[in-house]
mmCIF file of C-alpha atoms and ligand atoms in Angstrom:
data_model
loop_
_atom_site.group_PDB
_atom_site.id
_atom_site.type_symbol
_atom_site.label_atom_id
_atom_site.label_comp_id
_atom_site.label_asym_id
_atom_site.label_seq_id
_atom_site.Cartn_x
_atom_site.Cartn_y
_atom_site.Cartn_z
ATOM 1 C CA MET A 1234 -63.463 13.218 -11.734
ATOM 2 C CA GLY A 1235 -61.713 13.847 -14.831
ATOM 3 C CA ARG A 1236 -58.994 15.301 -12.978
ATOM 4 C CA ASN A 1237 -58.728 12.601 -10.632
ATOM 5 C CA VAL A 1238 -58.867 10.010 -13.368
ATOM 6 C CA THR A 1239 -55.892 11.796 -15.158
ATOM 7 C CA ALA A 1240 -53.747 11.935 -11.957
ATOM 8 C CA ARG A 1241 -54.127 8.411 -10.934
ATOM 9 C CA ALA A 1242 -52.765 7.563 -14.628
ATOM 10 C CA HIS A 1243 -49.761 9.912 -13.788
ATOM 11 C CA ARG A 1244 -49.300 8.179 -11.227
ATOM 12 C CA LEU A 1245 -49.315 5.084 -12.422
ATOM 13 C CA ARG A 1246 -47.492 5.822 -15.088
ATOM 14 C CA GLU A 1247 -44.796 7.345 -12.672
ATOM 15 C CA MET A 1248 -45.245 4.086 -10.270
ATOM 16 C CA ALA A 1249 -44.325 1.735 -13.726
ATOM 17 C CA ASP A 1250 -41.022 3.730 -14.122
ATOM 18 C CA LEU A 1251 -40.149 2.917 -10.568
ATOM 19 C CA ARG A 1252 -36.561 0.774 -10.497
ATOM 20 C CA GLY A 1253 -34.454 -1.430 -8.231
ATOM 21 C CA GLY A 1254 -31.087 -1.572 -7.246
ATOM 22 C CA ILE A 1255 -29.472 -4.070 -5.487
ATOM 23 C CA ASP A 1256 -25.708 -4.211 -3.773
ATOM 24 C CA LEU A 1257 -24.665 -7.463 -3.277
ATOM 25 C CA GLY A 1258 -21.675 -7.668 -0.742
ATOM 26 C CA GLY A 1259 -19.637 -10.290 1.326
ATOM 27 C CA THR A 1260 -21.562 -9.028 4.075
ATOM 28 C CA LYS A 1261 -24.641 -7.613 3.088
ATOM 29 C CA ILE A 1262 -27.127 -7.230 0.657
ATOM 30 C CA GLN A 1263 -28.509 -3.843 0.369
ATOM 31 C CA THR A 1264 -31.629 -2.776 -1.854
ATOM 32 C CA ALA A 1265 -33.126 0.130 -2.679
ATOM 33 C CA VAL A 1266 -36.371 1.425 -4.860
ATOM 34 C CA LEU A 1267 -36.213 4.674 -6.623
ATOM 35 C CA ASP A 1268 -38.753 7.141 -9.223
ATOM 36 C CA PRO A 1269 -37.272 8.127 -12.342
ATOM 37 C CA ARG A 1270 -35.474 11.208 -10.541
ATOM 38 C CA GLY A 1271 -33.056 9.053 -8.296
ATOM 39 C CA LYS A 1272 -35.438 9.527 -4.922
ATOM 40 C CA VAL A 1273 -35.178 6.458 -2.617
ATOM 41 C CA LEU A 1274 -38.798 5.276 -1.980
ATOM 42 C CA GLY A 1275 -37.962 2.126 -0.241
ATOM 43 C CA GLU A 1276 -34.795 0.111 0.833
ATOM 44 C CA ALA A 1277 -34.135 -2.965 2.697
ATOM 45 C CA ARG A 1278 -30.798 -4.185 4.049
ATOM 46 C CA ILE A 1279 -29.948 -8.267 5.099
ATOM 47 C CA GLN A 1280 -27.229 -10.288 5.726
ATOM 48 C CA THR A 1281 -25.143 -11.832 3.297
ATOM 49 C CA PRO A 1282 -26.063 -15.966 3.242
ATOM 50 C CA ILE A 1283 -22.859 -17.023 4.916
ATOM 51 C CA SER A 1284 -23.394 -20.970 3.792
ATOM 52 C CA GLY A 1285 -25.277 -22.836 0.762
ATOM 53 C CA GLY A 1286 -24.232 -21.381 -3.055
ATOM 54 C CA PRO A 1287 -25.201 -18.845 -5.188
ATOM 55 C CA GLU A 1288 -28.547 -19.960 -5.499
ATOM 56 C CA ASP A 1289 -29.670 -19.504 -1.620
ATOM 57 C CA VAL A 1290 -27.402 -15.746 -2.322
ATOM 58 C CA ALA A 1291 -30.104 -15.013 -5.489
ATOM 59 C CA ALA A 1292 -33.390 -16.125 -3.219
ATOM 60 C CA ALA A 1293 -31.840 -13.707 -0.475
ATOM 61 C CA MET A 1294 -31.503 -10.837 -2.974
ATOM 62 C CA ALA A 1295 -34.939 -11.380 -4.433
ATOM 63 C CA GLU A 1296 -36.323 -11.139 -1.094
ATOM 64 C CA ALA A 1297 -34.655 -8.058 -0.205
ATOM 65 C CA LEU A 1298 -35.661 -6.821 -2.917
ATOM 66 C CA ARG A 1299 -39.039 -7.602 -2.392
ATOM 67 C CA GLU A 1300 -38.807 -5.711 0.938
ATOM 68 C CA ALA A 1301 -37.897 -2.687 -0.432
ATOM 69 C CA ALA A 1302 -40.682 -2.690 -2.885
ATOM 70 C CA GLY A 1303 -43.352 -3.167 -0.347
ATOM 71 C CA GLU A 1304 -41.763 -0.330 1.386
ATOM 72 C CA ALA A 1305 -42.168 1.913 -1.917
ATOM 73 C CA GLY A 1306 -46.225 0.774 -1.985
ATOM 74 C CA THR A 1307 -45.791 -1.495 -5.141
ATOM 75 C CA GLU A 1308 -43.816 -5.383 -5.729
ATOM 76 C CA PRO A 1309 -40.993 -6.479 -8.384
ATOM 77 C CA ALA A 1310 -42.876 -7.247 -11.035
ATOM 78 C CA ALA A 1311 -44.310 -3.904 -11.636
ATOM 79 C CA LEU A 1312 -40.694 -2.408 -11.716
ATOM 80 C CA SER A 1313 -39.323 -1.411 -14.966
ATOM 81 C CA GLY A 1314 -36.448 -3.348 -13.869
ATOM 82 C CA VAL A 1315 -33.747 -4.510 -11.359
ATOM 83 C CA GLY A 1316 -29.722 -3.992 -11.460
ATOM 84 C CA VAL A 1317 -27.266 -5.451 -9.559
ATOM 85 C CA GLY A 1318 -24.036 -4.482 -8.322
ATOM 86 C CA SER A 1319 -21.834 -7.433 -7.870
ATOM 87 C CA PRO A 1320 -18.428 -8.540 -6.988
ATOM 88 C CA GLY A 1321 -16.481 -10.972 -8.698
ATOM 89 C CA GLY A 1322 -16.108 -11.116 -12.657
ATOM 90 C CA VAL A 1323 -19.254 -9.860 -14.053
ATOM 91 C CA ASP A 1324 -20.349 -10.321 -17.714
ATOM 92 C CA GLU A 1325 -22.819 -7.800 -18.465
ATOM 93 C CA SER A 1326 -24.461 -9.299 -21.616
ATOM 94 C CA THR A 1327 -25.318 -12.377 -20.289
ATOM 95 C CA GLY A 1328 -25.877 -11.625 -16.537
ATOM 96 C CA THR A 1329 -23.536 -13.628 -15.136
ATOM 97 C CA VAL A 1330 -21.101 -13.851 -12.009
ATOM 98 C CA THR A 1331 -18.251 -15.311 -12.015
ATOM 99 C CA GLY A 1332 -15.396 -16.642 -9.325
ATOM 100 C CA ALA A 1333 -17.159 -14.002 -6.409
ATOM 101 C CA ARG A 1334 -14.858 -14.985 -3.644
ATOM 102 C CA ASN A 1335 -16.169 -13.238 -0.806
ATOM 103 C CA LEU A 1336 -19.685 -15.259 -1.395
ATOM 104 C CA PRO A 1337 -20.437 -18.718 -0.550
ATOM 105 C CA GLY A 1338 -19.329 -21.582 -3.191
ATOM 106 C CA TRP A 1339 -19.390 -18.863 -5.716
ATOM 107 C CA ASN A 1340 -15.845 -20.233 -7.391
ATOM 108 C CA GLY A 1341 -17.695 -21.041 -10.501
ATOM 109 C CA THR A 1342 -20.205 -19.241 -12.729
ATOM 110 C CA PHE A 1343 -23.676 -18.532 -12.322
ATOM 111 C CA GLU A 1344 -26.591 -17.400 -14.287
ATOM 112 C CA LEU A 1345 -27.544 -14.503 -11.352
ATOM 113 C CA GLY A 1346 -29.552 -12.205 -13.902
ATOM 114 C CA ASN A 1347 -31.444 -15.226 -15.090
ATOM 115 C CA ALA A 1348 -32.108 -16.002 -11.706
ATOM 116 C CA LEU A 1349 -33.522 -13.220 -10.773
ATOM 117 C CA GLU A 1350 -35.557 -12.621 -13.401
ATOM 118 C CA GLU A 1351 -37.216 -15.799 -12.455
ATOM 119 C CA ALA A 1352 -37.697 -15.188 -9.051
ATOM 120 C CA LEU A 1353 -38.397 -11.190 -9.755
ATOM 121 C CA GLY A 1354 -40.587 -11.040 -12.756
ATOM 122 C CA THR A 1355 -39.058 -8.566 -14.275
ATOM 123 C CA LYS A 1356 -36.018 -7.174 -16.764
ATOM 124 C CA VAL A 1357 -32.813 -7.644 -14.007
ATOM 125 C CA ARG A 1358 -29.404 -5.828 -15.819
ATOM 126 C CA VAL A 1359 -25.651 -6.902 -14.029
ATOM 127 C CA GLY A 1360 -22.748 -4.835 -13.329
ATOM 128 C CA ASN A 1361 -19.671 -4.687 -11.599
ATOM 129 C CA ASP A 1362 -20.636 -3.470 -7.931
ATOM 130 C CA VAL A 1363 -17.568 -0.530 -7.759
ATOM 131 C CA GLN A 1364 -18.659 0.578 -11.529
ATOM 132 C CA VAL A 1365 -22.200 1.110 -10.961
ATOM 133 C CA ALA A 1366 -21.232 3.063 -7.430
ATOM 134 C CA THR A 1367 -19.305 5.165 -9.318
ATOM 135 C CA GLU A 1368 -21.742 6.282 -11.271
ATOM 136 C CA ALA A 1369 -24.217 6.951 -8.902
ATOM 137 C CA GLU A 1370 -21.520 9.368 -7.528
ATOM 138 C CA PHE A 1371 -21.307 10.455 -10.789
ATOM 139 C CA HIS A 1372 -25.032 10.936 -11.557
ATOM 140 C CA LEU A 1373 -26.120 11.747 -7.923
ATOM 141 C CA GLY A 1374 -23.086 12.004 -5.614
ATOM 142 C CA ALA A 1375 -19.782 14.129 -5.301
ATOM 143 C CA GLY A 1376 -19.182 13.789 -8.668
ATOM 144 C CA GLN A 1377 -21.916 15.443 -10.255
ATOM 145 C CA GLU A 1378 -19.691 17.995 -11.345
ATOM 146 C CA PHE A 1379 -17.725 16.867 -13.231
ATOM 147 C CA GLY A 1380 -17.543 14.602 -16.965
ATOM 148 C CA SER A 1381 -14.282 12.384 -16.568
ATOM 149 C CA ILE A 1382 -13.903 10.809 -12.962
ATOM 150 C CA LEU A 1383 -12.000 7.711 -11.397
ATOM 151 C CA GLY A 1384 -14.411 5.925 -8.365
ATOM 152 C CA VAL A 1385 -11.702 4.356 -5.718
ATOM 153 C CA PHE A 1386 -13.614 2.608 -2.890
ATOM 154 C CA TRP A 1387 -11.217 1.887 0.028
ATOM 155 C CA GLY A 1388 -11.996 -1.093 2.128
ATOM 156 C CA THR A 1389 -11.667 -4.823 2.632
ATOM 157 C CA GLY A 1390 -10.261 -4.495 -0.865
ATOM 158 C CA VAL A 1391 -9.411 -1.516 -2.994
ATOM 159 C CA GLY A 1392 -11.770 -1.491 -6.210
ATOM 160 C CA GLY A 1393 -12.345 1.176 -8.890
ATOM 161 C CA GLY A 1394 -14.665 2.417 -11.512
ATOM 162 C CA LEU A 1395 -14.584 4.712 -14.199
ATOM 163 C CA ILE A 1396 -16.225 7.082 -16.382
ATOM 164 C CA LEU A 1397 -14.807 9.128 -18.745
ATOM 165 C CA ASP A 1398 -16.140 11.825 -21.092
ATOM 166 C CA GLY A 1399 -19.491 11.187 -19.380
ATOM 167 C CA LYS A 1400 -19.587 7.518 -19.950
ATOM 168 C CA PRO A 1401 -18.913 4.286 -18.194
ATOM 169 C CA TRP A 1402 -15.182 2.496 -19.102
ATOM 170 C CA LEU A 1403 -15.453 -1.293 -18.874
ATOM 171 C CA GLY A 1404 -12.671 -2.261 -20.774
ATOM 172 C CA ARG A 1405 -13.241 -5.755 -21.878
ATOM 173 C CA GLY A 1406 -15.553 -5.985 -18.716
ATOM 174 C CA ALA A 1407 -12.364 -5.540 -16.298
ATOM 175 C CA ALA A 1408 -11.318 -1.839 -16.686
ATOM 176 C CA GLY A 1409 -10.900 -0.088 -12.667
ATOM 177 C CA GLU A 1410 -8.929 -2.999 -10.794
ATOM 178 C CA ILE A 1411 -7.288 -0.079 -9.407
ATOM 179 C CA GLY A 1412 -6.535 -2.530 -6.361
ATOM 180 C CA HIS A 1413 -4.100 -4.104 -8.647
ATOM 181 C CA MET A 1414 -1.821 -1.661 -9.872
ATOM 182 C CA VAL A 1415 1.298 -2.538 -8.816
ATOM 183 C CA VAL A 1416 2.777 0.193 -6.602
ATOM 184 C CA GLN A 1417 6.096 -2.178 -5.536
ATOM 185 C CA ARG A 1418 7.902 -4.433 -7.775
ATOM 186 C CA ASP A 1419 8.125 -7.980 -5.822
ATOM 187 C CA GLY A 1420 6.540 -6.480 -2.970
ATOM 188 C CA ALA A 1421 4.250 -7.758 -0.464
ATOM 189 C CA LYS A 1422 1.726 -10.088 -1.301
ATOM 190 C CA CYS A 1423 -2.087 -9.103 -2.472
ATOM 191 C CA PRO A 1424 -4.995 -11.475 -1.706
ATOM 192 C CA CYS A 1425 -5.141 -11.584 -5.574
ATOM 193 C CA GLY A 1426 -2.188 -14.060 -5.137
ATOM 194 C CA ARG A 1427 0.142 -11.449 -6.709
ATOM 195 C CA ARG A 1428 2.918 -8.850 -5.205
ATOM 196 C CA GLY A 1429 3.201 -5.259 -5.138
ATOM 197 C CA CYS A 1430 -0.926 -4.397 -5.850
ATOM 198 C CA MET A 1431 -1.822 -1.546 -4.147
ATOM 199 C CA GLU A 1432 -4.222 -3.736 -2.322
ATOM 200 C CA ALA A 1433 -1.461 -5.573 -0.500
ATOM 201 C CA TYR A 1434 -0.706 -2.420 1.160
ATOM 202 C CA ALA A 1435 -4.176 -0.103 1.664
ATOM 203 C CA GLY A 1436 -6.700 -3.144 1.275
ATOM 204 C CA ARG A 1437 -8.467 -3.670 4.968
ATOM 205 C CA ALA A 1438 -7.961 -7.020 4.752
ATOM 206 C CA ALA A 1439 -4.053 -6.871 4.209
ATOM 207 C CA MET A 1440 -3.583 -3.911 7.003
ATOM 208 C CA GLU A 1441 -5.387 -6.788 9.236
ATOM 209 C CA ALA A 1442 -2.881 -9.272 8.358
ATOM 210 C CA GLU A 1443 -0.026 -7.186 8.785
ATOM 211 C CA ALA A 1444 -1.121 -5.690 12.039
ATOM 212 C CA ARG A 1445 -1.400 -9.289 13.123
ATOM 213 C CA ARG A 1446 2.065 -10.614 11.660
ATOM 214 C CA GLN A 1447 3.411 -7.348 13.967
ATOM 215 C CA HIS A 1448 1.594 -7.832 16.753
ATOM 216 C CA LYS A 1449 2.896 -11.598 16.880
ATOM 217 C CA GLU A 1450 6.419 -10.461 16.591
ATOM 218 C CA GLY A 1451 6.064 -8.309 19.491
ATOM 219 C CA ALA A 1452 5.013 -4.905 18.328
ATOM 220 C CA LYS A 1453 2.929 -3.328 20.779
ATOM 221 C CA THR A 1454 -0.942 -2.071 19.640
ATOM 222 C CA ASP A 1455 -4.452 -1.899 21.606
ATOM 223 C CA LEU A 1456 -5.953 -2.852 17.537
ATOM 224 C CA PHE A 1457 -7.207 -5.987 18.823
ATOM 225 C CA LYS A 1458 -7.910 -5.296 22.491
ATOM 226 C CA LEU A 1459 -10.298 -2.929 20.651
ATOM 227 C CA MET A 1460 -11.434 -5.272 18.512
ATOM 228 C CA ARG A 1461 -12.414 -7.829 21.244
ATOM 229 C CA LYS A 1462 -13.703 -4.782 23.635
ATOM 230 C CA HIS A 1463 -16.146 -3.932 21.037
ATOM 231 C CA ASP A 1464 -16.916 -7.748 19.979
ATOM 232 C CA ARG A 1465 -15.545 -7.519 16.510
ATOM 233 C CA ASP A 1466 -13.912 -10.696 14.876
ATOM 234 C CA ARG A 1467 -12.135 -8.572 12.278
ATOM 235 C CA LEU A 1468 -10.613 -5.063 12.102
ATOM 236 C CA THR A 1469 -13.249 -2.786 11.057
ATOM 237 C CA SER A 1470 -12.874 0.739 10.185
ATOM 238 C CA GLY A 1471 -14.377 1.821 13.076
ATOM 239 C CA ILE A 1472 -11.826 -0.091 15.197
ATOM 240 C CA TRP A 1473 -8.727 1.663 13.120
ATOM 241 C CA GLU A 1474 -10.227 5.044 13.800
ATOM 242 C CA ARG A 1475 -10.474 4.118 17.415
ATOM 243 C CA ALA A 1476 -6.981 3.101 17.309
ATOM 244 C CA LEU A 1477 -6.121 6.336 15.370
ATOM 245 C CA ASP A 1478 -7.859 8.796 17.830
ATOM 246 C CA ALA A 1479 -5.613 7.081 20.506
ATOM 247 C CA ASN A 1480 -2.194 7.545 19.013
ATOM 248 C CA ASP A 1481 -2.235 3.944 18.840
ATOM 249 C CA HIS A 1482 1.540 3.906 16.646
ATOM 250 C CA LEU A 1483 1.111 0.892 14.594
ATOM 251 C CA ALA A 1484 -2.122 1.235 13.542
ATOM 252 C CA GLU A 1485 -0.640 5.270 12.458
ATOM 253 C CA ASP A 1486 2.191 3.401 10.914
ATOM 254 C CA LEU A 1487 -0.271 1.060 8.701
ATOM 255 C CA VAL A 1488 -2.620 3.817 7.706
ATOM 256 C CA HIS A 1489 0.267 6.006 6.453
ATOM 257 C CA ARG A 1490 1.420 2.630 4.945
ATOM 258 C CA ALA A 1491 -2.198 2.419 2.942
ATOM 259 C CA ILE A 1492 -1.982 5.975 2.252
ATOM 260 C CA GLU A 1493 1.248 6.007 0.610
ATOM 261 C CA ALA A 1494 0.244 3.174 -1.564
ATOM 262 C CA LEU A 1495 -3.099 5.243 -2.536
ATOM 263 C CA GLY A 1496 -1.659 8.170 -3.516
ATOM 264 C CA THR A 1497 0.949 6.128 -5.478
ATOM 265 C CA GLY A 1498 -1.832 3.538 -7.218
ATOM 266 C CA VAL A 1499 -4.131 6.463 -7.918
ATOM 267 C CA ALA A 1500 -1.771 9.057 -9.051
ATOM 268 C CA SER A 1501 -0.377 6.499 -11.921
ATOM 269 C CA ALA A 1502 -3.937 6.133 -13.034
ATOM 270 C CA VAL A 1503 -4.064 10.021 -13.051
ATOM 271 C CA ASN A 1504 -1.209 10.044 -15.521
ATOM 272 C CA LEU A 1505 -2.778 7.757 -17.855
ATOM 273 C CA LEU A 1506 -6.644 9.287 -17.993
ATOM 274 C CA ASP A 1507 -5.951 12.953 -16.232
ATOM 275 C CA VAL A 1508 -9.650 12.313 -14.951
ATOM 276 C CA GLU A 1509 -11.033 16.090 -13.732
ATOM 277 C CA ALA A 1510 -11.660 14.283 -10.280
ATOM 278 C CA VAL A 1511 -11.367 11.129 -7.650
ATOM 279 C CA ILE A 1512 -13.795 10.130 -5.920
ATOM 280 C CA LEU A 1513 -13.015 8.323 -2.548
ATOM 281 C CA GLY A 1514 -15.493 5.761 -1.423
ATOM 282 C CA GLY A 1515 -15.862 2.681 0.817
ATOM 283 C CA GLY A 1516 -15.875 1.770 4.164
ATOM 284 C CA LEU A 1517 -12.020 3.202 4.678
ATOM 285 C CA GLY A 1518 -12.678 5.979 2.271
ATOM 286 C CA VAL A 1519 -15.695 7.138 3.657
ATOM 287 C CA ARG A 1520 -14.432 7.275 7.126
ATOM 288 C CA PHE A 1521 -11.032 8.291 6.801
ATOM 289 C CA GLY A 1522 -11.387 10.267 3.626
ATOM 290 C CA GLU A 1523 -11.269 13.915 5.129
ATOM 291 C CA ARG A 1524 -8.869 13.047 8.034
ATOM 292 C CA TYR A 1525 -5.924 11.885 5.393
ATOM 293 C CA MET A 1526 -6.945 14.217 2.333
ATOM 294 C CA GLU A 1527 -3.810 16.591 2.928
ATOM 295 C CA PRO A 1528 -1.213 13.423 3.446
ATOM 296 C CA LEU A 1529 -3.134 11.775 0.426
ATOM 297 C CA MET A 1530 -3.068 14.591 -1.679
ATOM 298 C CA ARG A 1531 0.996 15.062 -0.776
ATOM 299 C CA GLU A 1532 1.134 11.299 -1.881
ATOM 300 C CA MET A 1533 0.046 11.591 -5.030
ATOM 301 C CA ASN A 1534 1.572 14.998 -5.765
ATOM 302 C CA LYS A 1535 4.820 13.211 -5.450
ATOM 303 C CA HIS A 1536 4.148 10.949 -8.430
ATOM 304 C CA LEU A 1537 1.728 13.405 -10.661
ATOM 305 C CA PHE A 1538 3.777 14.490 -13.980
ATOM 306 C CA ARG A 1539 0.971 17.408 -13.720
ATOM 307 C CA ASP A 1540 1.848 18.354 -9.743
ATOM 308 C CA ASP A 1541 0.614 22.119 -11.044
ATOM 309 C CA ARG A 1542 -2.782 20.995 -11.845
ATOM 310 C CA PRO A 1543 -3.542 17.940 -9.675
ATOM 311 C CA PRO A 1544 -7.179 16.386 -9.656
ATOM 312 C CA ALA A 1545 -9.967 17.308 -7.463
ATOM 313 C CA VAL A 1546 -10.313 14.593 -4.747
ATOM 314 C CA ARG A 1547 -13.656 14.211 -3.210
ATOM 315 C CA VAL A 1548 -15.119 12.052 -0.523
ATOM 316 C CA ALA A 1549 -18.305 9.832 -1.766
ATOM 317 C CA SER A 1550 -21.568 11.648 -0.994
ATOM 318 C CA LEU A 1551 -24.565 8.510 -0.780
ATOM 319 C CA GLY A 1552 -23.513 6.485 1.605
ATOM 320 C CA ASP A 1553 -24.235 3.003 2.261
ATOM 321 C CA LEU A 1554 -26.906 3.569 -0.572
ATOM 322 C CA GLY A 1555 -24.819 4.280 -3.376
ATOM 323 C CA GLY A 1556 -24.283 0.995 -4.782
ATOM 324 C CA ALA A 1557 -28.188 -0.043 -4.401
ATOM 325 C CA ILE A 1558 -28.650 3.342 -6.652
ATOM 326 C CA GLY A 1559 -25.754 2.901 -9.028
ATOM 327 C CA ALA A 1560 -27.333 -0.818 -9.645
ATOM 328 C CA SER A 1561 -30.622 0.851 -10.160
ATOM 329 C CA LEU A 1562 -28.875 3.331 -12.552
ATOM 330 C CA LEU A 1563 -28.129 0.429 -15.186
ATOM 331 C CA PHE A 1564 -31.354 1.289 -16.470
ATOM 332 C CA ALA A 1565 -30.425 4.609 -17.373
ATOM 333 C CA ARG A 1566 -27.573 4.038 -19.075
HETATM 334 ZN ZN1 ZN B 2155 -3.537 -7.992 -6.150
#
């Protein structure tokens, strides 16, 4: 009996150390509940609300976290904390998020941390979505063997995260915005409103806008035919892949242009920081990382000051759960 009581006390202690993570994206909210070793015990994924405001998004986040906690056999209030990876301008010290342009009605500042603490009954910390995903890769994924890494998340936009000498580098809160490294002065218009950013060439949204423009001007491509055939309303990474598999020239051109921009921007960042490794994640990064590794390294090498010893480039390994896992690590920093 003594042993049973001890085992139960031990289990209770373990359960008390469980942490939650929420990855808040423009299309989905992914949650996870993890043990102290980073093992995922429960997870849930729901669609991000497309109307309403930040309060509605916060309510949906709380609901998805409750679901993951239930799967892990616990409840939110019993967790030692819940971390959030959020887009927009994140202030880690206050848990506020400002101007998350992919989320409904989120132009101003919202106290996301406070709202979630109230809804969940436990401590909440909020971090930048890409930074926490980089931290997840550093601790548990493709970056484990390195001391300094640059995470590059190539998706709808291009985001970045930094670990320097084992520690997250946040700057004044806005470090890692590698998508807005200038790769072409007075170049293409970026979704951020400026010109010539890496994201203006490599972001999925910018690639799609350019494909539409050239298609309208008469360029031949099956991209939009494939999009309709697969019942999509945008050019997803899967649609791009199908077009490339069919040797669609416009798709090949635009992906090549994206790789050139990525190589240029990433090499510039490496020239400044000399990190040991670049971890390539995001929807396009994970799908195309291996396929375009050689051209990417070639483009990088053109611009690397020390081209005799380029950094390692690895594809992110934690998949769709990386963001939620990284968010939970906000309680392990
Ligand atoms: Zn920009």
